[in-house]
Amino acid sequence: ELAAPEWAAAVIEQSVQRSLRRLRTDRLDVLLLHSCDLDVLKNGEALGAIVRAKQAGKTRFIGYSGDNEAAAYAARQAEIDVIEMSVSVCDQRNLDVVLPVAQSRGLGVLAKRPIANAAWKPAREQHGIYADYAQPYRERLKKMGLSFPNWPDIALRFTLSHPGIHTAVVGTTNPRNLEQNLQAVEQGPLPANVLQGIRAAYRDAARHAGAAWLGLT
C-alpha cells in the first residue's frame, strides 16, 4: 500500500533538502511529520523517510506533530524523539492520552497552541483567520464557566505546569507580549488547587457536551 502522495518518501526527502538550503545549514535540529493521520503513520513510508534523514545526519531529532490517538501511536514508536501536541486550558485530551506515553519514553514534548488562541478574547478583537481559528476554543471556554482576570498568564502557566512538557510554542509579533510571557513563566507552575480546578472544569464541560473534546490539530 502506497502512502498518500504528500507523504511519499520522495516528497519528504525533497522537503528536507529544501529546508537545509533555505536555512543554510547541513543539519536540522528537529524534523517533524506535521499532522499526518494515523493511517499514514502506520503505513511507515513517511516515518521511514525521516528516520533515514536522521541516519544521514541531516537532523538531530525526529518526531511527530499532531494530536489524539495518532500522537499516542507516534509516541510509542522507538524511532521517535519528539512529540508536538496541542495542550491548553481548552485542549486537555492529550494530557491524558499522549503525555503519559511520551513521559514513559523520555520524549521531548512541545506544546502547541498553549494559550488556546486567546479564546477569552471576544471574536471582534481577533482578526483574519484567527477569529475562526479560536472559535472552537472560545465555545469550550464558555462551557467551562471559568473566569480569571489575568488569562494570558494563567493559560501559559497551566500548559507548563504539567511535568513532561518542555516547551510552549507561542507566536507573537509584539515584543511586549513576549516579555509578558516570560514574566508569566518565571512565576512557575500554577497552585495545585487552581490547576485541579481547571482540569475539573474541562472534564465536567466535556461530559455535559455529550462527546469527547478531541485535541485540535
CSV table of C-alpha atoms in Angstrom, one decimal:
chain,number,residue,atom,x,y,z
A,1,GLU,CA,0.0,0.0,0.0
A,2,LEU,CA,1.4,3.4,-1.0
A,3,ALA,CA,1.4,6.4,1.2
A,4,ALA,CA,-0.7,9.5,0.3
A,5,PRO,CA,1.2,11.5,-2.4
A,6,GLU,CA,2.0,14.3,0.0
A,7,TRP,CA,3.6,11.9,2.5
A,8,ALA,CA,5.6,9.9,0.0
A,9,ALA,CA,9.2,9.4,0.9
A,10,ALA,CA,10.5,11.3,-2.2
A,11,VAL,CA,8.4,14.3,-1.2
A,12,ILE,CA,9.7,14.3,2.3
A,13,GLU,CA,13.3,14.0,1.2
A,14,GLN,CA,12.8,17.0,-1.1
A,15,SER,CA,11.3,19.0,1.7
A,16,VAL,CA,14.3,18.2,3.9
A,17,GLN,CA,16.7,19.3,1.3
A,18,ARG,CA,14.8,22.5,0.7
A,19,SER,CA,14.8,23.3,4.4
A,20,LEU,CA,18.6,22.7,4.6
A,21,ARG,CA,19.1,25.1,1.6
A,22,ARG,CA,16.9,27.8,3.0
A,23,LEU,CA,18.4,27.6,6.5
A,24,ARG,CA,21.9,27.5,5.0
A,25,THR,CA,22.8,24.6,7.3
A,26,ASP,CA,23.8,20.9,6.9
A,27,ARG,CA,21.7,19.7,9.8
A,28,LEU,CA,18.3,20.5,11.2
A,29,ASP,CA,17.7,20.5,15.0
A,30,VAL,CA,14.3,18.8,14.8
A,31,LEU,CA,12.3,17.3,11.9
A,32,LEU,CA,8.6,16.7,12.5
A,33,LEU,CA,5.9,14.9,10.5
A,34,HIS,CA,3.2,17.5,10.8
A,35,SER,CA,-0.4,16.3,11.3
A,36,CYS,CA,-0.4,13.3,9.0
A,37,ASP,CA,-3.1,10.9,10.1
A,38,LEU,CA,-2.8,7.6,11.8
A,39,ASP,CA,-3.0,5.6,8.6
A,40,VAL,CA,0.0,7.4,7.2
A,41,LEU,CA,1.9,6.7,10.3
A,42,LYS,CA,1.1,3.1,10.3
A,43,ASN,CA,2.0,2.9,6.6
A,44,GLY,CA,5.6,3.6,7.6
A,45,GLU,CA,6.8,5.3,4.5
A,46,ALA,CA,6.8,8.8,5.9
A,47,LEU,CA,8.3,7.7,9.2
A,48,GLY,CA,10.9,5.8,7.3
A,49,ALA,CA,11.9,8.9,5.3
A,50,ILE,CA,12.6,11.0,8.4
A,51,VAL,CA,14.4,8.1,10.1
A,52,ARG,CA,16.8,7.9,7.0
A,53,ALA,CA,17.2,11.7,7.3
A,54,LYS,CA,18.4,11.3,10.8
A,55,GLN,CA,20.7,8.4,9.9
A,56,ALA,CA,22.2,10.5,7.2
A,57,GLY,CA,23.0,13.3,9.7
A,58,LYS,CA,20.5,15.7,8.3
A,59,THR,CA,18.6,16.2,11.5
A,60,ARG,CA,19.4,15.7,15.2
A,61,PHE,CA,16.0,14.6,16.3
A,62,ILE,CA,12.8,13.4,14.6
A,63,GLY,CA,9.2,13.3,15.7
A,64,TYR,CA,5.5,13.9,15.1
A,65,SER,CA,3.3,16.9,15.4
A,66,GLY,CA,-0.4,16.1,15.9
A,67,ASP,CA,-2.9,15.0,18.5
A,68,ASN,CA,-5.1,12.3,20.0
A,69,GLU,CA,-4.6,8.6,19.0
A,70,ALA,CA,-2.2,9.4,16.1
A,71,ALA,CA,0.1,11.3,18.5
A,72,ALA,CA,-0.1,8.5,21.1
A,73,TYR,CA,0.8,5.9,18.4
A,74,ALA,CA,3.7,8.1,17.2
A,75,ALA,CA,5.0,8.4,20.8
A,76,ARG,CA,5.1,4.6,21.1
A,77,GLN,CA,7.4,4.2,18.1
A,78,ALA,CA,11.0,3.6,19.0
A,79,GLU,CA,12.4,5.9,16.4
A,80,ILE,CA,10.5,9.0,17.7
A,81,ASP,CA,12.4,11.5,19.8
A,82,VAL,CA,9.9,14.4,20.0
A,83,ILE,CA,6.2,14.9,20.1
A,84,GLU,CA,4.4,18.3,19.4
A,85,MET,CA,0.8,18.4,20.5
A,86,SER,CA,-2.0,20.8,21.5
A,87,VAL,CA,-2.2,21.5,25.2
A,88,SER,CA,-4.1,24.4,26.7
A,89,VAL,CA,-6.9,25.2,29.2
A,90,CYS,CA,-9.3,24.4,26.3
A,91,ASP,CA,-7.5,21.4,24.9
A,92,GLN,CA,-6.6,18.8,27.6
A,93,ARG,CA,-7.2,15.4,26.0
A,94,ASN,CA,-3.5,15.0,25.1
A,95,LEU,CA,-2.6,15.3,28.7
A,96,ASP,CA,-4.4,12.0,29.3
A,97,VAL,CA,-3.8,10.2,26.0
A,98,VAL,CA,-0.4,11.3,24.8
A,99,LEU,CA,1.6,12.8,27.6
A,100,PRO,CA,1.9,9.6,29.7
A,101,VAL,CA,3.3,7.7,26.8
A,102,ALA,CA,5.8,10.5,26.0
A,103,GLN,CA,6.9,10.6,29.6
A,104,SER,CA,7.3,6.9,29.8
A,105,ARG,CA,9.7,7.0,26.9
A,106,GLY,CA,11.5,10.2,27.9
A,107,LEU,CA,10.5,12.1,24.8
A,108,GLY,CA,10.8,15.8,24.3
A,109,VAL,CA,7.4,17.4,24.3
A,110,LEU,CA,6.4,20.7,22.6
A,111,ALA,CA,3.1,22.2,23.5
A,112,LYS,CA,1.4,24.0,20.5
A,113,ARG,CA,-1.5,26.4,20.9
A,114,PRO,CA,-0.6,26.7,24.6
A,115,ILE,CA,-2.7,29.9,25.2
A,116,ALA,CA,-5.7,28.4,23.4
A,117,ASN,CA,-5.6,31.1,20.7
A,118,ALA,CA,-6.5,33.7,23.3
A,119,ALA,CA,-10.0,32.2,23.5
A,120,TRP,CA,-11.0,34.6,26.3
A,121,LYS,CA,-11.0,37.5,23.8
A,122,PRO,CA,-14.2,38.5,22.1
A,123,ALA,CA,-14.4,37.5,18.4
A,124,ARG,CA,-14.4,41.2,17.4
A,125,GLU,CA,-10.9,41.5,18.9
A,126,GLN,CA,-9.5,38.7,16.8
A,127,HIS,CA,-8.8,39.4,13.1
A,128,GLY,CA,-8.4,37.4,9.9
A,129,ILE,CA,-8.1,33.7,10.2
A,130,TYR,CA,-7.6,33.9,14.0
A,131,ALA,CA,-11.2,34.7,14.6
A,132,ASP,CA,-12.3,31.4,13.1
A,133,TYR,CA,-9.2,29.5,14.4
A,134,ALA,CA,-10.1,30.4,18.0
A,135,GLN,CA,-13.8,29.7,17.8
A,136,PRO,CA,-13.8,26.1,18.9
A,137,TYR,CA,-11.8,27.1,22.0
A,138,ARG,CA,-14.0,30.1,22.6
A,139,GLU,CA,-17.0,27.8,22.7
A,140,ARG,CA,-15.3,25.3,25.0
A,141,LEU,CA,-14.1,28.0,27.4
A,142,LYS,CA,-17.7,29.4,27.7
A,143,LYS,CA,-19.0,26.0,28.6
A,144,MET,CA,-16.2,25.6,31.2
A,145,GLY,CA,-17.5,28.6,33.0
A,146,LEU,CA,-14.1,29.8,34.2
A,147,SER,CA,-13.1,33.4,34.7
A,148,PHE,CA,-9.6,34.8,35.5
A,149,PRO,CA,-8.6,38.5,35.4
A,150,ASN,CA,-5.2,37.5,34.0
A,151,TRP,CA,-6.0,34.9,31.4
A,152,PRO,CA,-2.7,35.1,29.4
A,153,ASP,CA,-0.6,34.3,32.5
A,154,ILE,CA,-3.0,31.6,33.7
A,155,ALA,CA,-3.2,29.9,30.3
A,156,LEU,CA,0.5,29.7,29.7
A,157,ARG,CA,1.3,28.6,33.2
A,158,PHE,CA,-1.4,26.0,33.0
A,159,THR,CA,0.2,24.4,30.0
A,160,LEU,CA,3.7,24.5,31.5
A,161,SER,CA,2.5,23.2,34.9
A,162,HIS,CA,2.5,19.6,33.7
A,163,PRO,CA,5.7,17.6,34.2
A,164,GLY,CA,7.0,16.3,30.9
A,165,ILE,CA,6.1,19.3,28.8
A,166,HIS,CA,9.3,21.0,28.0
A,167,THR,CA,8.5,23.8,25.5
A,168,ALA,CA,5.5,26.0,24.8
A,169,VAL,CA,5.3,27.4,21.2
A,170,VAL,CA,3.8,30.8,21.5
A,171,GLY,CA,3.7,33.1,18.4
A,172,THR,CA,3.6,36.9,18.7
A,173,THR,CA,4.6,39.9,16.7
A,174,ASN,CA,4.6,42.2,19.7
A,175,PRO,CA,7.8,42.3,21.8
A,176,ARG,CA,5.7,43.4,24.9
A,177,ASN,CA,3.7,40.2,24.7
A,178,LEU,CA,6.9,38.2,24.6
A,179,GLU,CA,8.1,40.0,27.7
A,180,GLN,CA,4.8,39.3,29.5
A,181,ASN,CA,5.0,35.6,28.5
A,182,LEU,CA,8.5,35.3,30.0
A,183,GLN,CA,7.3,37.0,33.2
A,184,ALA,CA,4.4,34.6,33.5
A,185,VAL,CA,6.7,31.6,33.1
A,186,GLU,CA,9.0,32.9,35.8
A,187,GLN,CA,6.1,32.6,38.2
A,188,GLY,CA,6.3,28.9,37.9
A,189,PRO,CA,3.5,26.3,37.9
A,190,LEU,CA,0.0,27.2,39.0
A,191,PRO,CA,-1.0,26.4,42.6
A,192,ALA,CA,-2.4,22.8,42.8
A,193,ASN,CA,-5.9,23.9,43.6
A,194,VAL,CA,-6.1,26.2,40.5
A,195,LEU,CA,-4.6,23.6,38.2
A,196,GLN,CA,-7.0,20.9,39.5
A,197,GLY,CA,-10.0,23.3,39.2
A,198,ILE,CA,-9.2,24.0,35.5
A,199,ARG,CA,-8.8,20.3,34.9
A,200,ALA,CA,-12.2,19.5,36.6
A,201,ALA,CA,-14.0,22.3,34.7
A,202,TYR,CA,-12.8,20.9,31.4
A,203,ARG,CA,-13.8,17.3,32.3
A,204,ASP,CA,-17.2,18.4,33.5
A,205,ALA,CA,-17.9,20.6,30.5
A,206,ALA,CA,-16.8,17.9,28.0
A,207,ARG,CA,-19.0,15.3,29.8
A,208,HIS,CA,-22.1,17.6,29.7
A,209,ALA,CA,-21.4,18.3,26.0
A,210,GLY,CA,-22.0,14.6,25.4
A,211,ALA,CA,-18.9,14.0,23.4
A,212,ALA,CA,-15.1,13.8,23.9
A,213,TRP,CA,-13.3,17.0,23.2
A,214,LEU,CA,-10.6,15.9,20.9
A,215,GLY,CA,-7.2,17.7,20.7
A,216,LEU,CA,-7.5,20.2,17.9
A,217,THR,CA,-4.8,20.0,15.3
